[in-house]
Amino acid sequence: MNQNSPPLVLPPGLARALATFQDKDRRRLDDTVTRLHTVNGRLWDTEDRVRGALLSPAQVADCKREIDQLNAERNVLAERADEVLGALADSGRADVPLHTETLASVVDRLSVLTLRIWHSERSSARDELARRRVPALHGQREELCAALDSLVSDVVAGRKRLPVPARYKFYGRDDTVTTEIKPSRHLVRVIAFGGLSECGKTTSAEFVRRTCGAQRLKIGFLLRQAAHRQGLADPYALSARRQAELLLGELNRFAESHVDTPLFTIESVHDDASIAELKRFMGDSLQIVYLDASFSVRVERSGTPAQVVAAKDEIKMSRGAHQVAALADHVIDNSGSIAALRARLQRIADPPASAALRVATPYGLGLPAAVAAATADFTDAVRAYGPDVRLAALTGSPGEGTWIAGWSDLDLLVIAEHEVTARIHAALDQYRTDLSDAASLGPTLVTPGELTAGRLTPRLAFALHQLQQGLPVLHAAPDVELPAVTRDELALAAARELPQVILTMRRLRADAGPDTLRQLYKHLVLACRLLLREHNQWESGPDRILAAASRMPDLTAFSVPSLVEISSAWRDGGSESLLKPVALAVDQLLAWYAVQLTA
C-alpha cells in the first residue's frame, strides 16, 4: 500500500465499546484491523496496475494470482477480527433479529471507503468527476460510521444478533482446507539482515558465514528461484504474504538439502511488509537484524559520492527498507568499531546458554593439602566479590585427576567483569604467596563479554568444553552463561593451534637439554592431543594420548616412559637419562608431520 495512504479510523461508538476489552484482545484486534486495511490498500493498487498498465499475459496472470491471494488474506483477517468483535454480542438472546452482516464486514467496507475517498481526492485536481464525487463519498462514510455505531449499540444491548462469521471462500483453491506453509524441521534458525546502503549487511553476513558456518543466501535469488519453479513472471508484484510463502518455500528446500546446516542468513531485507509476514510464519526462529549507521559514516565507507549513496537510499526507502528497524529483533548501531559489530553478531548467531556446571571443593580434586587450602582461600576471596565474578575453575590435569606435585602447573580460569580486574590481581598475588613452592600458577582471566563474543583461543575453547562435559569448577554464579563449544569446533581450533605448537616444539628440540625435558614432553603430548582431535579421537591423560597417537597411519610407535617415570626423574634431577627417548619421539613426530604435509 502507498506509504502515504490514510489510516483507518474507527467510529467513536465502536471505539468506546472496544475500550472494555482486555489489553490482549484490543492489541489482537488492532493488529488484525491494521493488517486488513493494509491488504485492502494493496488490493486496490494491484487492481489499478492490472487495469491501467500495458502488461504481458504473464504479468496479468501474476496480478490475478496476487488479487486472489490478497482476497484470501482479506477474508482470513476479517474472520479473525470477528472472533474478537463477537465478544460484544449477547450470546444468550436467540429471539432477536439477525443482522445481515458481521461487524468485521462493516469495518472492511469502511476500510475500502476510506481508500476510495483518498484516491478520489488525489485524482480530483485532474479529474472533474472525481472532484464532484468526493463530497458524496464523505457523506457515505459518515452514514456508514453512524450505521456501524448503531449496530454496535444494538448488538451490545442484545437488540440484534450477528451471523456466523465464516465466509467459506476459496480463491483459486480446489480443496476445502486452507493450508499454511510451515518451516521445515531442518530450518532451525535464520538471520535476516536489513538496513540502508553501505550499512554493513554484506560484511555482517559474511562474518556469520565464516565464524558460525552459516549458509548465506540472497532474498532476490530465492524469489527468482521460486518464480521460475512456479512459472511467475514477477514475484515482486505479488502480495507480501505470497512473497513470504515463496521465500519460506525456498528456505525449506535449502534446509532439507543441507540438513547439517543449523543456520542460514538472508539479505538484504528491503521490504518491511514481506519480512513481517515471514516473521509471522517463522516466529523466533527468524531473527531480523537491522544495521544502522549515520549517512556520513556510510558515505565515507562506500568511497562514492554522497549523491550516489542518497540515490540508493531513496530506492530502498521507497520499498520500506527503513521501516524494517521497527520490526527488527536486533538493531545494531554500526557506526563504531568492527570489534563491537562482530561481538553483537556473534551473540545473535550463537547465543550463550545457561550452563549446568558441577561445583566441587578443592579438597575433592586430589591436590596436596597445602595446595588445596591455598585454592580454597582464593575461591572464598573471589566469591566474596559478588556477581562480577562469574566462574573460577582449575582446568586441565586437576580436573582430569592427573595432577602431579612438582611437575604439573595449576591452570586457573577466572571469568570476571573487567571492573574487578585489580581485585582479582590482588587475590592472585595472595594465592601465589600461599602456594609458595608447592605449585606453579598459570592464570587465565577473561571477561564474560569476550566469551559471548566468541573471542576464544583454542586452549580456552577446550577448557570451556571440558567444563561443559563435567569437569568440576570451584565457583559459578547461579546464572552464568557460556558459549557452547562443540567437538567439531574444537577439531577446527586444533588445526589452527597445531602449527604454532609444532614450531615451538622444533625450537625446543633444537635447544634440547635436561632443563627442557618438561617443556619438550608437554609439547609432544599437546601436539599429539591436537592431531588426535583432528582424527575425532578424544583421549585424555598423557600416557593414553601418546599411546593413541602411536597408532596413527604411518607413524612409528613411540617408546616413551610413562608420565610417572618422567615426572619422578624431573623432580629427582634425573632428567638427562629420559631426555633421549622423549627427544626421539619428538623427532619421529616432526618427521611424520613433515611427510604428511608434502605427500
Coordinates of N, CA and C in Angstrom, one line a residue, residues 366-450:
G366 N 42.0 -34.1 44.6 CA 43.2 -34.9 44.8 C 44.5 -34.1 44.9
L367 N 44.3 -32.9 45.3 CA 45.5 -32.0 45.4 C 46.1 -32.1 46.8
P368 N 47.4 -31.9 46.9 CA 48.0 -31.9 48.3 C 47.3 -30.9 49.2
A369 N 47.4 -31.1 50.5 CA 46.7 -30.3 51.5 C 47.0 -28.9 51.4
A370 N 48.3 -28.5 51.2 CA 48.7 -27.1 51.2 C 48.1 -26.4 49.9
V371 N 48.2 -27.2 48.8 CA 47.7 -26.6 47.5 C 46.1 -26.4 47.6
A372 N 45.5 -27.5 48.2 CA 44.0 -27.4 48.3 C 43.6 -26.2 49.2
A373 N 44.3 -26.0 50.3 CA 44.0 -25.0 51.2 C 44.2 -23.6 50.6
A374 N 45.3 -23.4 49.9 CA 45.5 -22.1 49.2 C 44.4 -21.9 48.1
T375 N 44.0 -22.9 47.4 CA 43.0 -22.8 46.4 C 41.6 -22.5 47.0
A376 N 41.3 -23.1 48.2 CA 40.1 -22.8 48.9 C 40.0 -21.3 49.3
D377 N 41.1 -20.8 49.8 CA 41.2 -19.4 50.3 C 41.0 -18.5 49.1
F378 N 41.6 -18.8 47.9 CA 41.4 -18.0 46.7 C 39.9 -18.0 46.3
T379 N 39.3 -19.2 46.3 CA 37.9 -19.3 45.9 C 37.0 -18.5 46.8
D380 N 37.3 -18.5 48.1 CA 36.5 -17.7 49.0 C 36.6 -16.2 48.7
A381 N 37.9 -15.8 48.4 CA 38.1 -14.4 48.1 C 37.4 -13.9 46.9
V382 N 37.4 -14.7 45.8 CA 36.7 -14.2 44.6 C 35.2 -14.3 44.7
R383 N 34.8 -15.3 45.5 CA 33.3 -15.5 45.6 C 32.8 -14.3 46.4
A384 N 33.6 -13.7 47.3 CA 33.1 -12.5 48.0 C 33.0 -11.3 47.2
Y385 N 33.5 -11.3 46.0 CA 33.4 -10.1 45.1 C 32.0 -10.0 44.4
G386 N 31.2 -11.0 44.7 CA 29.8 -11.0 44.2 C 29.6 -11.4 42.7
P387 N 28.6 -10.9 42.1 CA 28.2 -11.4 40.7 C 29.2 -10.9 39.7
D388 N 30.1 -10.0 40.0 CA 31.1 -9.6 38.9 C 32.0 -10.8 38.6
V389 N 32.2 -11.7 39.5 CA 33.0 -12.9 39.2 C 32.0 -14.0 38.9
R390 N 32.1 -14.5 37.6 CA 31.1 -15.4 37.1 C 31.5 -16.9 37.3
L391 N 32.8 -17.1 37.3 CA 33.3 -18.5 37.4 C 34.8 -18.6 37.7
A392 N 35.1 -19.6 38.5 CA 36.6 -19.9 38.8 C 36.7 -21.4 38.7
A393 N 37.7 -21.9 38.0 CA 37.9 -23.3 37.9 C 39.4 -23.6 37.6
L394 N 39.8 -24.8 38.1 CA 41.1 -25.3 37.8 C 40.9 -26.2 36.6
T395 N 41.5 -26.0 35.5 CA 41.3 -26.8 34.2 C 42.5 -27.7 34.1
G396 N 42.4 -28.6 33.1 CA 43.5 -29.5 32.8 C 43.6 -30.6 33.8
S397 N 44.9 -30.9 34.2 CA 45.2 -32.0 35.0 C 44.5 -32.1 36.3
P398 N 44.2 -31.0 37.1 CA 43.5 -31.2 38.3 C 42.1 -31.8 38.1
G399 N 41.4 -31.4 37.1 CA 40.0 -31.9 36.9 C 40.1 -33.3 36.3
E400 N 41.2 -33.6 35.5 CA 41.3 -34.9 34.9 C 41.9 -36.0 35.9
G401 N 42.3 -35.5 37.0 CA 42.9 -36.4 38.0 C 44.3 -36.9 37.8
T402 N 45.0 -36.0 37.0 CA 46.4 -36.4 36.6 C 47.4 -35.4 37.1
W403 N 47.0 -34.6 38.1 CA 47.9 -33.5 38.6 C 49.0 -34.2 39.4
I404 N 50.3 -33.8 39.2 CA 51.4 -34.3 39.9 C 52.2 -33.2 40.5
A405 N 52.4 -33.3 41.8 CA 53.2 -32.2 42.6 C 54.6 -32.2 42.0
G406 N 55.1 -30.9 41.8 CA 56.4 -30.7 41.4 C 56.6 -30.9 39.8
W407 N 55.5 -31.2 39.2 CA 55.6 -31.4 37.7 C 54.4 -30.6 37.0
S408 N 53.2 -30.7 37.5 CA 52.1 -30.1 36.9 C 51.9 -28.6 37.4
D409 N 51.4 -27.8 36.5 CA 51.0 -26.4 36.8 C 49.6 -26.4 37.3
L410 N 49.2 -25.4 38.0 CA 47.8 -25.1 38.3 C 47.2 -24.2 37.3
D411 N 46.5 -24.7 36.3 CA 45.9 -23.9 35.2 C 44.6 -23.4 35.7
L412 N 44.5 -22.1 36.0 CA 43.3 -21.4 36.6 C 42.6 -20.6 35.6
L413 N 41.3 -20.8 35.5 CA 40.4 -20.0 34.7 C 39.5 -19.1 35.6
V414 N 39.5 -17.8 35.4 CA 38.6 -16.9 36.1 C 37.8 -16.1 35.0
I415 N 36.5 -16.1 35.1 CA 35.7 -15.3 34.2 C 35.1 -14.2 35.1
A416 N 35.4 -13.0 34.8 CA 35.0 -11.9 35.7 C 34.9 -10.6 34.8
E417 N 34.1 -9.7 35.3 CA 34.0 -8.4 34.6 C 35.3 -7.6 34.8
H418 N 35.5 -6.8 33.7 CA 36.8 -6.0 33.7 C 36.9 -5.1 34.9
E419 N 35.8 -4.6 35.5 CA 35.9 -3.7 36.6 C 36.5 -4.3 37.9
V420 N 36.5 -5.6 38.0 CA 37.1 -6.2 39.2 C 38.5 -6.8 38.9
T421 N 39.1 -6.4 37.8 CA 40.4 -6.9 37.5 C 41.5 -6.7 38.6
A422 N 41.5 -5.5 39.1 CA 42.5 -5.2 40.1 C 42.3 -6.0 41.3
R423 N 41.1 -6.3 41.7 CA 40.9 -7.1 42.9 C 41.2 -8.6 42.6
I424 N 41.0 -9.0 41.4 CA 41.4 -10.4 41.0 C 42.9 -10.5 41.1
H425 N 43.6 -9.5 40.6 CA 45.1 -9.5 40.6 C 45.6 -9.6 42.1
A426 N 44.9 -8.9 43.0 CA 45.3 -8.9 44.4 C 45.1 -10.3 45.0
A427 N 44.0 -10.9 44.6 CA 43.7 -12.3 45.1 C 44.7 -13.3 44.5
L428 N 45.1 -13.1 43.2 CA 46.1 -14.0 42.6 C 47.5 -13.8 43.3
D429 N 47.8 -12.6 43.6 CA 49.1 -12.4 44.4 C 49.1 -13.2 45.7
Q430 N 48.0 -13.1 46.4 CA 47.9 -13.8 47.7 C 47.9 -15.3 47.5
Y431 N 47.3 -15.8 46.4 CA 47.3 -17.2 46.0 C 48.7 -17.7 45.8
R432 N 49.5 -17.0 45.0 CA 50.8 -17.4 44.8 C 51.7 -17.4 46.1
T433 N 51.4 -16.4 46.9 CA 52.1 -16.4 48.2 C 51.8 -17.6 49.0
D434 N 50.5 -18.0 49.1 CA 50.1 -19.1 49.8 C 50.6 -20.4 49.3
L435 N 50.7 -20.5 47.9 CA 51.2 -21.7 47.3 C 52.7 -21.9 47.6
S436 N 53.4 -20.8 47.7 CA 54.9 -20.8 47.8 C 55.5 -21.7 46.8
D437 N 56.2 -22.7 47.1 CA 56.9 -23.6 46.1 C 56.1 -24.8 45.9
A438 N 54.9 -24.9 46.4 CA 54.1 -26.1 46.2 C 53.6 -26.4 44.8
A439 N 53.4 -25.3 44.1 CA 52.9 -25.4 42.7 C 53.1 -24.1 42.0
S440 N 53.2 -24.2 40.7 CA 53.3 -23.0 39.8 C 51.9 -22.7 39.2
L441 N 51.5 -21.4 39.4 CA 50.2 -21.0 39.0 C 50.2 -20.4 37.6
G442 N 49.2 -20.8 36.7 CA 49.1 -20.3 35.4 C 47.7 -19.8 35.2
P443 N 47.4 -18.5 35.5 CA 46.0 -18.0 35.5 C 45.6 -17.5 34.1
T444 N 44.4 -17.7 33.8 CA 43.7 -17.1 32.6 C 42.5 -16.3 33.1
L445 N 42.6 -15.0 32.8 CA 41.5 -14.1 33.2 C 40.8 -13.6 32.0
V446 N 39.4 -13.8 31.9 CA 38.7 -13.5 30.7 C 37.4 -12.8 31.1
T447 N 36.8 -11.9 30.3 CA 35.6 -11.2 30.7 C 34.4 -12.0 30.1
P448 N 33.2 -11.9 30.6 CA 32.0 -12.6 30.0 C 31.8 -12.1 28.6
G449 N 32.0 -10.8 28.4 CA 31.8 -10.3 27.0 C 32.7 -10.9 26.0
E450 N 34.0 -11.2 26.4 CA 34.9 -11.9 25.4 C 34.4 -13.3 25.1

